[in-house]
Each structure stands twice: as structure tokens, then as C-alpha cells.
Coordinates of C-alpha atoms in Angstrom, one line a residue:
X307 CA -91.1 -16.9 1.2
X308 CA -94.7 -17.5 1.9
X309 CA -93.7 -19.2 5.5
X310 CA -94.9 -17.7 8.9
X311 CA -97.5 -15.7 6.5
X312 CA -100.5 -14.6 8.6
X313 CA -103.6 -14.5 6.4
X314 CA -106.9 -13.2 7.4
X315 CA -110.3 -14.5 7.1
X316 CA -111.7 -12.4 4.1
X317 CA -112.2 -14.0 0.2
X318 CA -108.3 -13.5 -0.4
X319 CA -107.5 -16.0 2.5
X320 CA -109.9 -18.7 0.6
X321 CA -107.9 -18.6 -2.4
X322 CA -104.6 -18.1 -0.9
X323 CA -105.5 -20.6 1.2
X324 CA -105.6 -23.0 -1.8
X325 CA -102.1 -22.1 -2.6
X326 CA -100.7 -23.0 1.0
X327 CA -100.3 -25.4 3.5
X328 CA -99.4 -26.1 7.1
X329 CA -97.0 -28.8 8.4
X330 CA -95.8 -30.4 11.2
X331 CA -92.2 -30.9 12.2
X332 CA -90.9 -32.9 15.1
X333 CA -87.5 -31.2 16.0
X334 CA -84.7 -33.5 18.1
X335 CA -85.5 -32.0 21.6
X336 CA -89.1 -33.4 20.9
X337 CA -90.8 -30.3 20.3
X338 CA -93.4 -30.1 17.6
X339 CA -93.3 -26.5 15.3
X340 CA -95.5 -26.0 12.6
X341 CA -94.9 -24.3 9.1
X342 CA -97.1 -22.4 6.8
X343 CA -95.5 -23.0 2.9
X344 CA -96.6 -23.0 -0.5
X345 CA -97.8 -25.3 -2.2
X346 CA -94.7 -25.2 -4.3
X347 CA -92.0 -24.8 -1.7
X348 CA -89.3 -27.6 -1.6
X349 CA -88.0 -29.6 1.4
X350 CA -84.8 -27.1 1.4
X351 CA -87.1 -24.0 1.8
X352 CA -88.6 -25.8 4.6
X353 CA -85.7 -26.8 6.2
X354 CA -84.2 -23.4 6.2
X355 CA -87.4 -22.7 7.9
X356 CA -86.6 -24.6 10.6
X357 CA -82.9 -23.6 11.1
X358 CA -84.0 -20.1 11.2
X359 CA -86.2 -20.8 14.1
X360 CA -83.2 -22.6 15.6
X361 CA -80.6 -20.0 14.5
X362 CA -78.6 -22.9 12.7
X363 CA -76.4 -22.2 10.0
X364 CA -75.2 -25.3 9.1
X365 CA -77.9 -26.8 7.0
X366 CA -76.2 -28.7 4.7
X367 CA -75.5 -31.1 7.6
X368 CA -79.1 -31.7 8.5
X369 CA -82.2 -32.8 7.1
X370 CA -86.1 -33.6 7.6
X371 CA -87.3 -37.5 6.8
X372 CA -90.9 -38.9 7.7
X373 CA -92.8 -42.1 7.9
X374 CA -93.7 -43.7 4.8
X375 CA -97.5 -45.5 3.7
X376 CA -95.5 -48.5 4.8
X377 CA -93.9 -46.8 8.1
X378 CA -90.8 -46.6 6.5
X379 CA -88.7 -43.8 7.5
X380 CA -87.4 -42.1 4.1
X381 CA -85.4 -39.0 3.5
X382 CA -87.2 -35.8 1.8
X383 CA -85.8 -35.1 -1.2
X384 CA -85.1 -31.5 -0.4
X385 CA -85.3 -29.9 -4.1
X386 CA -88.8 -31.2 -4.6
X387 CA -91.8 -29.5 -3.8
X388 CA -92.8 -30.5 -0.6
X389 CA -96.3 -31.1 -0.5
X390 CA -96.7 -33.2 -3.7
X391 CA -93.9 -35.2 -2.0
X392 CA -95.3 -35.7 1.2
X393 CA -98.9 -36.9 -0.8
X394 CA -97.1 -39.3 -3.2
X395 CA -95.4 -41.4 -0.2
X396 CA -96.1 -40.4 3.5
X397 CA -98.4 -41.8 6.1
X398 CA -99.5 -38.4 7.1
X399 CA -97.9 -34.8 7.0
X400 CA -95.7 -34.9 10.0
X401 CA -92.3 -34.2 9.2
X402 CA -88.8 -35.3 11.5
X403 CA -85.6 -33.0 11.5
X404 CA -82.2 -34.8 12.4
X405 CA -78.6 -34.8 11.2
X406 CA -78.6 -37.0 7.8
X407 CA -74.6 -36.4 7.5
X408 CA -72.0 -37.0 10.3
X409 CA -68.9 -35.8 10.4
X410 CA -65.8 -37.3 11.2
X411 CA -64.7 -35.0 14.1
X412 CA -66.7 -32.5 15.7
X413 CA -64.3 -29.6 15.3
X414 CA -65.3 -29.4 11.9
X415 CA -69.2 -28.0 13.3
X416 CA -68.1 -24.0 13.3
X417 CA -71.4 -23.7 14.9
X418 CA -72.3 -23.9 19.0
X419 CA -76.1 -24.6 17.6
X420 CA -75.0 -27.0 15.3
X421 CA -72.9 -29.6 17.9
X422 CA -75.7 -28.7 20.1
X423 CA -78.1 -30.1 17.5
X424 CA -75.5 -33.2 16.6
X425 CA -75.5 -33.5 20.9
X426 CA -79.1 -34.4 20.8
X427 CA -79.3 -36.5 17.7
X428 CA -77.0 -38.4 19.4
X429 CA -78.4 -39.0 23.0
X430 CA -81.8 -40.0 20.7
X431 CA -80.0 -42.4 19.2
X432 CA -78.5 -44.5 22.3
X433 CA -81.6 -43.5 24.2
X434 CA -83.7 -44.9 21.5
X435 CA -80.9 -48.4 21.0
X436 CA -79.8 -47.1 17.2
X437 CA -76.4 -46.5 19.0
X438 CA -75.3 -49.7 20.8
X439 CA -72.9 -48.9 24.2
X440 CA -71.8 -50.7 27.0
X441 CA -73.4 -50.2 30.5
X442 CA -69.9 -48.6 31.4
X443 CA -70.4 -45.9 28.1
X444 CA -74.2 -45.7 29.2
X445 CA -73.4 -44.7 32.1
X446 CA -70.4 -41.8 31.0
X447 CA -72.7 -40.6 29.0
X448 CA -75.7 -40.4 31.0
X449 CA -73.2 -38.5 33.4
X450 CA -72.6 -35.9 30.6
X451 CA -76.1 -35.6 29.5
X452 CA -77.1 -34.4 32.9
X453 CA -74.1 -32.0 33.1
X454 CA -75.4 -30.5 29.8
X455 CA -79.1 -30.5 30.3
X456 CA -79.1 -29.7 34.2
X457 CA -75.8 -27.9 34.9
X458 CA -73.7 -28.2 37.6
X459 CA -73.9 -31.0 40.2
X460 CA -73.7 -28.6 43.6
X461 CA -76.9 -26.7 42.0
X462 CA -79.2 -29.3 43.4
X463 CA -80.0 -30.2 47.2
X464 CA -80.3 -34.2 45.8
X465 CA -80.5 -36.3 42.8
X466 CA -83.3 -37.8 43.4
X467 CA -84.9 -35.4 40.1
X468 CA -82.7 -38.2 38.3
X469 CA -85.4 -40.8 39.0
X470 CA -87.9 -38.9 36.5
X471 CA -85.1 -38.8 33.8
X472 CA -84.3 -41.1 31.1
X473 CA -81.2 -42.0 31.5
X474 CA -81.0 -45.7 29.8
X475 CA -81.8 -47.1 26.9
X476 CA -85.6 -47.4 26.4
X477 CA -85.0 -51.6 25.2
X478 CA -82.1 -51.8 28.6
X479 CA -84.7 -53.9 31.2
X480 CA -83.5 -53.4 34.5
X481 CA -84.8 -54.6 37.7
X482 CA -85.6 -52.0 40.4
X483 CA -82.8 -52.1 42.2
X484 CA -80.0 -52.1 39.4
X485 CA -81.7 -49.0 38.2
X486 CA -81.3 -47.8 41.5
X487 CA -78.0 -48.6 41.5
X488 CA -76.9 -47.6 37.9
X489 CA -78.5 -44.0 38.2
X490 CA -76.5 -43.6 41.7
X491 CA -73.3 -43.8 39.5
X492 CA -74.4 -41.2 37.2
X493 CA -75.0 -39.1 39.6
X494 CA -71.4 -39.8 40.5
X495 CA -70.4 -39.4 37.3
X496 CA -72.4 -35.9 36.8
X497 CA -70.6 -34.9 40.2
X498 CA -67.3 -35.5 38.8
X499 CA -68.1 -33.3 35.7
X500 CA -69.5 -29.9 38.5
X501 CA -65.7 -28.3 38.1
X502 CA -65.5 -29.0 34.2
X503 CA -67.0 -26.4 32.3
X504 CA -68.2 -29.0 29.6
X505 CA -68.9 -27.8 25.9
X506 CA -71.8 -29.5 23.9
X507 CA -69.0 -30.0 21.4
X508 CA -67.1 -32.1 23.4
X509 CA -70.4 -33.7 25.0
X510 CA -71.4 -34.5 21.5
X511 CA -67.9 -35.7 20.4
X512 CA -68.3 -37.6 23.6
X513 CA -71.4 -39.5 22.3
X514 CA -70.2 -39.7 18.9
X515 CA -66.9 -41.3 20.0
X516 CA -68.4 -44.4 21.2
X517 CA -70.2 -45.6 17.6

């Protein structure tokens, strides 16, 4: 497979470089990676790509999707070639990796990376209103977010680090002092989680539980 190939700059990079091509994908933690494919590689080749730079396993849960000319989001169709696909209908060639199939329990994920991977799809989703909760869930799972991506309450001399971290919904419009009041209680909540030795696999099941 042609990706991660490193070419140099001589007359054999010119005409492989006709027969390549690099693209962007936006993985759920927000990072941007980029891969170098052929010109004929399919989505699939490019989305075991990405799982091997994320040491996931589980593919077949996952896919990639990007914006269409009409700002659409649409679903690669994984055994086409990828480029020709991503001329034909998207905006530009910036590709999105995400879970496209849930499961009905998370004990059926064998893999820690893979409920890791469902855990942030997940907190994107209720972060980003696509997952509707109540201020009560909002804040249990705010509480478990910070125990997953912080660690242990007692680590920290305050909370005030909370203040700088999206806790809420983005479209949850909260006057000052609410959100001052709401992100004490998950702080309460992430306190009452600092004996718990909490899995992503429940956290995500956690998360999941409330759709």
C-alpha cells in the first residue's frame, strides 16, 4: 500500500506523483492526520490507514464521511476509489472518521481503543446537541468526561481548570452564574468518581445509555 510512502524530489517523484495523493482526515479527538494514497485506493484502504495509526481493530464499526458540494454530510462508500469519489461529490478533500454503526451494548467492543473511540463519538455528539440529555444527564456525564480525560479528582489543587473546558452543550445558553453553578456540580460529580477506577467502556456505555 502506497500510504506513508516518502518520495523524493527527482523525475520518478513527478510521475509517481501523478499516481498519488494526499488527504486530510479529521479524527474524533479533533486532530487532523494526513494520508498519502493512490490514486486508486478505496475508502476501506484508507480507513485501515487510520486505524492503524490508532491501533484499532475494529473497523468494521467505523467509518470516514465528509461534506458534500451542498454541505451535506455523506458517508464514503468505502469499496470505491477514493479520490474519484471525493471529486465527483465533496466540497473539498477533508475527510471525517466516526463510528457509522452502534452497537447495542458496549460489551460487544472486544477492543479498549475501540469504546475509547465510541467514548468520544459520543461526548461529540451531546457536546455538539446531536444527542439530546437533560441538565441532570449533562451534568453525570460531564462528571465522567473529566474523570476520563483528567484522572482522578485529588490530582488537582482546584477545579478552576474546569472553567477552560467544554463541559455543556455548545447550543445550552447559560447565564454567568448558572454556568458557575452547573460546573461546581461537576466537579462534585468528578469528586465522587476519584475512588472509582472508571473504564472508557463503562464511560462510553454511560453516554450511550442516555440516547
Amino acid at each position: 500500500m502506497p500510504f506513508g510512502l516518502k518520495l523524493r524530489r527527482t523525475r520518478r517523484y513527478n510521475v509517481l506523483s501523478k499516481n498519488c495523493f494526499v488527504t486530510r482526515i479529521r479524527l474524533l479527538d479533533s486532530n487532523v492526520i494526513e494520508c498519502t494514497l493512490s490514486v486508486e485506493s478505496t475508502g476501506q484502504e484508507c480507513l485501515e490507514a487510520v486505524a492503524q495509526r490508532l491501533e484499532l481493530r475494529e473497523t468494521h464499526y467505523f467509518g470516514l464521511w465528509f461534506l458534500s458540494k451542498s454541505q451535506q454530510a455523506r458517508w464514503v462508500e468505502l469499496e470505491k476509489p477514493l479520490k474519484k469519489h471525493l471529486d465527483k461529490f465533496a466540497n473539498e478533500p477533508l475527510l471525517f472518521f466516526g463510528v457509522m454503526f452502534y452497537v447495542p451494548n458496549v460489551s460487544w467492543l472486544q477492543q479498549e481503543a475501540t469504546r475509547y473511540q465510541y467514548y468520544l463519538q459520543v461526548k461529540k455528539d451531546v457536546l455538539e446537541g446531536r444527542l439530546r440529555c437533560t441538565l441532570e444527564q449533562v451534568i453525570r456525564l460531564a462528571g465522567l468526561a473529566v474523570q476520563a480525560d483528567f484522572g482522578d479528582y485529588h490530582q488537582f489543587d482546584s477545579q478552576d481548570f474546569l472553567r477552560e473546558y467544554v463541559l455543556f452543550p455548545m447550543d445550552l445558553a447559560l447565564e454567568e452564574a448558572v454556568l458557575e453553578e452547573l460546573t461546581q456540580k461537576v466537579a462534585q460529580e468528578h469528586k465522587a468518581h476519584r475512588t472509582i477506577m472508571e473504564t472508557v467502556c463503562t464511560l462510553a456505555f454511560s453516554l450511550w445509555g442516555f440516547s
